[in-house]
Amino acid sequence: MSGAIVFLIIGLVLVVTGADVLIDGASAFARKWGVSEFVIGLTIVALGTSAPEMVVSFISAIQGNSDMAVGNIIGSNIFNTALILGISAVICPITITHENTHRDIPLNIAVTSVLILLGLRQSIFHLGMNGMNRTDGILFLAVFVWYMITSFRNGKQTDTDSSDSHDSFVKASIYIIGGLAALVFGGRMFVNNAETIARMAGWSDKFIAITILAAGTSLPELATSVVAAIKGRSQLALGNIIGSNTSNILLILGGASLIHPLDMNGIALTDYAAIFICALFLLISTFTCTRNRFDRVEGVILLIIEITYMGWLIHTV
């Protein structure tokens, strides 16, 4: 077990270091190219930190394991919003922009609601299957492409940095690529060794799945958003979370359903309720929060939602 503990610590160090380097590179990239930090978090950072979810869901789709493909995404989005945004808001209030209020957060709850309706459409409307077919996947991917293009077009800022353009671009790119690599590799090392230690301790496979593995695929988002919050880059942290949630549904589930239609009969109503409550709370908070930001109160409420949901899952194992 001592070897597993050593590699667990190494994995954690890689994750934290990778997150720190990634945030510096992403912020430099945003300044250099006149793109807002939110858009960088929404696109480059979010897509990079969502790599573990993409691997898990695509492999599960290839194997015909719809429950794993969809459950991984639903669990990850709940974790992203309730725990990661909750912790980030407690560390540093998250600034909310006009675009966040009128485009990004409404789209988050819209795609979440559509996913739930697709998962229940046969049960409620007696139409098709409870899940996603290839046509649904194509539509999801089309919306994802539109959202990325729109975000870049509307995400320009004026405070560009014109000094040392080539060197700055190369350095920022190296930081981003290196940071993402350390996040993904370190996260995988951390999860593998945490799972080994848990098995040695006699934990059940299902308990390991809903705790270590579920949280493990979201470890890059957690490290990135927390480090961004600590550094006062709240828009980058929010962009990472919203971007990961949206990409998880539109890009990853859209792509997975093209590989193999996704049957969602195995998803419990409790899981649907939890992901919808998270998205709805996020939407409501944008109109009720003071000074156009998520404060520590909203962060604590999100953490309570996560603790309640995890407690229910553990209770029903």
Short mmCIF file of C-alpha atoms in Angstrom, two decimals:
data_model
loop_
_atom_site.label_atom_id
_atom_site.label_comp_id
_atom_site.label_asym_id
_atom_site.label_seq_id
_atom_site.Cartn_x
_atom_site.Cartn_y
_atom_site.Cartn_z
CA MET A 1 0.00 0.00 0.00
CA SER A 2 2.94 2.36 0.64
CA GLY A 3 3.75 2.46 -3.08
CA ALA A 4 0.15 3.35 -3.93
CA ILE A 5 0.21 6.17 -1.37
CA VAL A 6 3.42 7.60 -2.88
CA PHE A 7 1.96 7.57 -6.40
CA LEU A 8 -1.29 9.03 -5.03
CA ILE A 9 0.66 12.00 -3.66
CA ILE A 10 2.64 12.37 -6.91
CA GLY A 11 -0.62 12.38 -8.88
CA LEU A 12 -2.08 15.05 -6.62
CA VAL A 13 1.04 17.22 -6.98
CA LEU A 14 0.85 16.89 -10.78
CA VAL A 15 -2.82 17.91 -10.75
CA VAL A 16 -2.24 20.99 -8.60
CA THR A 17 0.88 22.02 -10.52
CA GLY A 18 -0.83 21.43 -13.87
CA ALA A 19 -3.80 23.56 -12.80
CA ASP A 20 -1.51 26.39 -11.72
CA VAL A 21 0.44 26.35 -15.00
CA LEU A 22 -2.75 26.02 -17.07
CA ILE A 23 -4.36 29.07 -15.44
CA ASP A 24 -1.26 31.19 -16.07
CA GLY A 25 -1.11 30.07 -19.71
CA ALA A 26 -4.82 30.55 -20.31
CA SER A 27 -4.78 34.04 -18.79
CA ALA A 28 -1.76 35.01 -20.91
CA PHE A 29 -3.46 33.61 -24.02
CA ALA A 30 -6.60 35.65 -23.28
CA ARG A 31 -4.61 38.87 -22.87
CA LYS A 32 -2.57 38.23 -26.00
CA TRP A 33 -5.47 37.53 -28.36
CA GLY A 34 -8.06 39.86 -26.88
CA VAL A 35 -10.44 37.09 -25.84
CA SER A 36 -12.17 37.17 -22.47
CA GLU A 37 -10.98 34.78 -19.77
CA PHE A 38 -14.50 33.36 -19.59
CA VAL A 39 -14.33 32.28 -23.25
CA ILE A 40 -10.88 30.74 -22.76
CA GLY A 41 -12.25 28.85 -19.75
CA LEU A 42 -15.36 27.91 -21.73
CA THR A 43 -13.43 26.51 -24.69
CA ILE A 44 -9.74 25.58 -24.39
CA VAL A 45 -9.70 24.92 -20.64
CA ALA A 46 -13.13 23.25 -20.46
CA LEU A 47 -12.48 20.95 -23.41
CA GLY A 48 -9.10 19.98 -21.99
CA THR A 49 -10.36 19.26 -18.49
CA SER A 50 -13.32 17.29 -19.94
CA ALA A 51 -10.94 14.82 -21.61
CA PRO A 52 -11.45 12.14 -18.89
CA GLU A 53 -15.25 12.28 -19.29
CA MET A 54 -14.88 12.06 -23.07
CA VAL A 55 -12.66 8.98 -22.86
CA VAL A 56 -14.97 7.22 -20.39
CA SER A 57 -18.18 8.01 -22.29
CA PHE A 58 -16.84 7.23 -25.77
CA ILE A 59 -15.34 3.90 -24.68
CA SER A 60 -18.58 3.06 -22.87
CA ALA A 61 -20.58 3.88 -26.02
CA ILE A 62 -18.30 1.66 -28.13
CA GLN A 63 -18.91 -1.15 -25.64
CA GLY A 64 -22.66 -0.50 -25.68
CA ASN A 65 -22.68 0.49 -21.98
CA SER A 66 -25.17 3.38 -22.06
CA ASP A 67 -25.54 3.58 -18.28
CA MET A 68 -21.82 4.25 -17.86
CA ALA A 69 -21.68 6.74 -20.77
CA VAL A 70 -24.64 8.82 -19.55
CA GLY A 71 -24.17 8.30 -15.81
CA ASN A 72 -20.60 9.55 -16.05
CA ILE A 73 -21.79 12.83 -17.61
CA ILE A 74 -24.73 13.39 -15.26
CA GLY A 75 -22.56 12.69 -12.21
CA SER A 76 -19.81 14.93 -13.53
CA ASN A 77 -22.16 17.87 -14.18
CA ILE A 78 -23.66 17.60 -10.69
CA PHE A 79 -20.14 17.48 -9.24
CA ASN A 80 -19.02 20.44 -11.39
CA THR A 81 -21.88 22.71 -10.38
CA ALA A 82 -22.59 21.73 -6.78
CA LEU A 83 -19.11 20.98 -5.47
CA ILE A 84 -16.63 22.77 -7.76
CA LEU A 85 -18.60 25.99 -8.25
CA GLY A 86 -19.59 25.84 -4.58
CA ILE A 87 -15.97 25.64 -3.42
CA SER A 88 -14.86 28.28 -5.94
CA ALA A 89 -17.55 30.75 -4.77
CA VAL A 90 -16.60 30.19 -1.13
CA ILE A 91 -12.94 30.91 -1.95
CA CYS A 92 -13.61 33.93 -4.16
CA PRO A 93 -16.95 35.49 -5.24
CA ILE A 94 -17.67 34.64 -8.90
CA THR A 95 -18.38 37.62 -11.15
CA ILE A 96 -21.45 37.26 -13.41
CA THR A 97 -21.45 39.14 -16.72
CA HIS A 98 -24.38 40.14 -18.95
CA GLU A 99 -23.49 37.33 -21.38
CA ASN A 100 -23.41 34.81 -18.54
CA THR A 101 -26.89 35.85 -17.43
CA HIS A 102 -28.53 36.00 -20.86
CA ARG A 103 -26.68 33.30 -22.84
CA ASP A 104 -24.33 30.92 -21.06
CA ILE A 105 -26.27 29.97 -17.92
CA PRO A 106 -29.68 29.80 -19.70
CA LEU A 107 -28.11 27.51 -22.32
CA ASN A 108 -26.75 25.34 -19.50
CA ILE A 109 -30.22 24.71 -18.08
CA ALA A 110 -31.74 24.42 -21.58
CA VAL A 111 -29.44 21.58 -22.68
CA THR A 112 -29.83 19.95 -19.26
CA SER A 113 -33.63 20.07 -19.59
CA VAL A 114 -33.50 18.66 -23.13
CA LEU A 115 -31.29 15.80 -21.93
CA ILE A 116 -33.78 14.97 -19.17
CA LEU A 117 -36.72 15.10 -21.60
CA LEU A 118 -34.90 12.75 -23.98
CA GLY A 119 -34.21 10.41 -21.10
CA LEU A 120 -37.91 10.32 -20.20
CA ARG A 121 -39.63 10.88 -23.56
CA GLN A 122 -40.85 7.31 -23.98
CA SER A 123 -42.08 7.12 -20.39
CA ILE A 124 -43.85 10.50 -20.51
CA PHE A 125 -44.69 11.16 -24.16
CA HIS A 126 -44.59 7.58 -25.54
CA LEU A 127 -42.23 8.72 -28.29
CA GLY A 128 -39.18 6.77 -29.42
CA MET A 129 -36.75 5.53 -26.79
CA ASN A 130 -35.75 6.78 -23.35
CA GLY A 131 -32.41 8.14 -24.47
CA MET A 132 -30.52 9.61 -27.40
CA ASN A 133 -30.43 8.35 -30.97
CA ARG A 134 -28.05 9.41 -33.73
CA THR A 135 -30.33 12.22 -34.92
CA ASP A 136 -30.29 13.67 -31.40
CA GLY A 137 -26.51 13.41 -31.44
CA ILE A 138 -26.20 15.35 -34.69
CA LEU A 139 -28.46 18.12 -33.35
CA PHE A 140 -26.46 18.29 -30.10
CA LEU A 141 -23.19 18.59 -32.00
CA ALA A 142 -24.64 21.31 -34.25
CA VAL A 143 -25.69 23.35 -31.20
CA PHE A 144 -22.23 22.85 -29.71
CA VAL A 145 -20.52 24.22 -32.85
CA TRP A 146 -22.91 27.21 -32.91
CA TYR A 147 -22.22 27.93 -29.24
CA MET A 148 -18.44 27.83 -29.66
CA ILE A 149 -18.54 30.15 -32.69
CA THR A 150 -20.92 32.56 -30.97
CA SER A 151 -18.83 32.61 -27.79
CA PHE A 152 -15.64 33.51 -29.66
CA ARG A 153 -17.37 36.19 -31.74
CA ASN A 154 -18.90 37.85 -28.67
CA GLY A 155 -16.01 37.22 -26.29
CA LYS A 156 -13.58 39.87 -27.49
CA GLN A 157 -11.97 42.29 -25.08
CA THR A 158 -9.93 45.40 -25.72
CA ASP A 159 -7.03 44.94 -23.27
CA THR A 160 -4.76 42.99 -25.61
CA ASP A 161 -1.03 42.66 -24.99
CA SER A 162 1.00 43.37 -28.11
CA SER A 163 4.48 42.93 -26.58
CA ASP A 164 6.63 39.94 -27.56
CA SER A 165 3.83 38.47 -29.63
CA HIS A 166 5.54 35.32 -30.91
CA ASP A 167 7.36 34.45 -27.67
CA SER A 168 4.26 35.16 -25.59
CA PHE A 169 2.09 33.01 -27.82
CA VAL A 170 4.56 30.10 -27.73
CA LYS A 171 5.00 30.37 -23.97
CA ALA A 172 1.24 30.55 -23.32
CA SER A 173 0.64 27.58 -25.63
CA ILE A 174 3.33 25.51 -23.87
CA TYR A 175 1.80 26.38 -20.48
CA ILE A 176 -1.68 25.37 -21.66
CA ILE A 177 -0.58 22.08 -23.25
CA GLY A 178 1.76 21.20 -20.40
CA GLY A 179 -0.81 22.11 -17.76
CA LEU A 180 -3.53 20.03 -19.41
CA ALA A 181 -1.16 17.07 -19.80
CA ALA A 182 -0.18 17.23 -16.11
CA LEU A 183 -3.86 17.52 -15.11
CA VAL A 184 -5.01 14.51 -17.11
CA PHE A 185 -1.99 12.29 -16.35
CA GLY A 186 -1.86 13.28 -12.68
CA GLY A 187 -5.61 12.85 -12.32
CA ARG A 188 -5.45 9.36 -13.81
CA MET A 189 -2.57 8.44 -11.51
CA PHE A 190 -4.44 9.80 -8.49
CA VAL A 191 -7.66 7.91 -9.30
CA ASN A 192 -5.92 4.61 -10.08
CA ASN A 193 -3.99 4.60 -6.83
CA ALA A 194 -6.95 5.85 -4.78
CA GLU A 195 -8.94 2.94 -6.19
CA THR A 196 -6.14 0.53 -5.26
CA ILE A 197 -6.04 1.83 -1.69
CA ALA A 198 -9.85 1.64 -1.44
CA ARG A 199 -9.87 -1.97 -2.59
CA MET A 200 -7.17 -2.84 -0.08
CA ALA A 201 -9.37 -1.24 2.58
CA GLY A 202 -12.25 -3.51 1.56
CA TRP A 203 -14.58 -0.93 0.00
CA SER A 204 -17.22 -2.26 -2.40
CA ASP A 205 -17.00 -1.71 -6.17
CA LYS A 206 -20.22 0.33 -6.24
CA PHE A 207 -19.07 2.58 -3.39
CA ILE A 208 -15.76 3.15 -5.20
CA ALA A 209 -17.64 3.91 -8.44
CA ILE A 210 -19.91 6.59 -6.96
CA THR A 211 -17.16 8.26 -4.94
CA ILE A 212 -13.60 7.92 -6.22
CA LEU A 213 -14.31 7.24 -9.91
CA ALA A 214 -17.18 9.75 -10.18
CA ALA A 215 -15.09 12.49 -8.59
CA GLY A 216 -11.93 11.39 -10.37
CA THR A 217 -13.07 12.31 -13.88
CA SER A 218 -13.92 15.79 -12.56
CA LEU A 219 -10.62 16.23 -10.72
CA PRO A 220 -9.09 18.40 -13.51
CA GLU A 221 -12.10 20.77 -13.39
CA LEU A 222 -11.88 20.89 -9.59
CA ALA A 223 -8.18 21.73 -9.51
CA THR A 224 -8.42 24.25 -12.35
CA SER A 225 -11.43 26.13 -10.98
CA VAL A 226 -10.14 26.21 -7.40
CA VAL A 227 -6.71 27.50 -8.49
CA ALA A 228 -8.42 30.08 -10.74
CA ALA A 229 -10.56 31.23 -7.81
CA ILE A 230 -7.53 31.48 -5.53
CA LYS A 231 -5.78 33.62 -8.17
CA GLY A 232 -8.85 35.84 -8.50
CA ARG A 233 -9.66 34.59 -12.02
CA SER A 234 -13.33 34.02 -11.23
CA GLN A 235 -14.54 34.35 -14.83
CA LEU A 236 -12.07 31.70 -15.95
CA ALA A 237 -13.31 29.41 -13.15
CA LEU A 238 -16.95 29.97 -14.15
CA GLY A 239 -16.13 29.47 -17.83
CA ASN A 240 -14.43 26.17 -17.03
CA ILE A 241 -17.49 24.91 -15.13
CA ILE A 242 -20.16 26.12 -17.58
CA GLY A 243 -18.04 25.04 -20.54
CA SER A 244 -17.46 21.59 -19.07
CA ASN A 245 -21.15 21.10 -18.34
CA THR A 246 -22.22 22.22 -21.81
CA SER A 247 -19.47 20.27 -23.56
CA ASN A 248 -20.27 17.15 -21.55
CA ILE A 249 -23.86 17.13 -22.81
CA LEU A 250 -23.60 18.59 -26.31
CA LEU A 251 -20.19 17.35 -27.45
CA ILE A 252 -19.54 14.19 -25.43
CA LEU A 253 -23.05 12.72 -25.26
CA GLY A 254 -23.75 14.00 -28.77
CA GLY A 255 -20.64 12.22 -30.04
CA ALA A 256 -21.29 9.10 -27.94
CA SER A 257 -24.82 8.76 -29.34
CA LEU A 258 -23.39 8.80 -32.87
CA ILE A 259 -21.15 5.90 -31.91
CA HIS A 260 -24.04 3.97 -30.35
CA PRO A 261 -27.60 5.09 -29.44
CA LEU A 262 -27.76 5.75 -25.69
CA ASP A 263 -30.44 3.97 -23.67
CA MET A 264 -31.13 6.02 -20.53
CA ASN A 265 -33.53 3.67 -18.72
CA GLY A 266 -30.87 2.99 -16.11
CA ILE A 267 -30.73 6.62 -14.94
CA ALA A 268 -32.70 7.18 -11.73
CA LEU A 269 -35.19 10.01 -11.26
CA THR A 270 -33.06 11.16 -8.32
CA ASP A 271 -30.13 11.75 -10.68
CA TYR A 272 -32.31 13.72 -13.10
CA ALA A 273 -33.66 15.77 -10.17
CA ALA A 274 -30.17 16.52 -8.86
CA ILE A 275 -28.73 17.72 -12.18
CA PHE A 276 -31.83 19.85 -12.85
CA ILE A 277 -31.79 21.41 -9.37
CA CYS A 278 -28.13 22.37 -9.85
CA ALA A 279 -28.80 23.98 -13.24
CA LEU A 280 -31.96 25.71 -11.98
CA PHE A 281 -30.23 27.09 -8.89
CA LEU A 282 -27.48 28.46 -11.11
CA LEU A 283 -30.07 30.21 -13.29
CA ILE A 284 -32.09 31.64 -10.40
CA SER A 285 -28.95 32.85 -8.64
CA THR A 286 -27.93 34.96 -11.64
CA PHE A 287 -31.05 37.10 -11.14
CA THR A 288 -31.11 37.12 -7.32
CA CYS A 289 -27.43 37.41 -6.44
CA THR A 290 -26.17 40.76 -5.19
CA ARG A 291 -23.59 42.88 -7.03
CA ASN A 292 -23.72 40.59 -10.09
CA ARG A 293 -21.73 37.78 -8.52
CA PHE A 294 -22.06 34.45 -6.75
CA ASP A 295 -21.09 35.06 -3.15
CA ARG A 296 -20.22 32.61 -0.39
CA VAL A 297 -23.90 32.14 0.49
CA GLU A 298 -24.62 30.66 -2.95
CA GLY A 299 -21.44 28.60 -2.64
CA VAL A 300 -22.52 27.12 0.68
CA ILE A 301 -25.99 26.26 -0.69
CA LEU A 302 -24.39 24.43 -3.63
CA LEU A 303 -22.15 22.49 -1.25
CA ILE A 304 -25.20 21.49 0.79
CA ILE A 305 -26.86 20.20 -2.41
CA GLU A 306 -23.74 18.11 -3.20
CA ILE A 307 -23.50 16.70 0.32
CA THR A 308 -27.22 15.82 0.30
CA TYR A 309 -26.96 14.10 -3.08
CA MET A 310 -23.83 12.14 -2.16
CA GLY A 311 -25.41 11.16 1.14
CA TRP A 312 -28.43 9.80 -0.73
CA LEU A 313 -26.23 7.83 -3.14
CA ILE A 314 -24.18 6.30 -0.32
CA HIS A 315 -27.38 5.48 1.60
CA THR A 316 -28.85 3.64 -1.38
CA VAL A 317 -25.70 1.65 -2.30
#
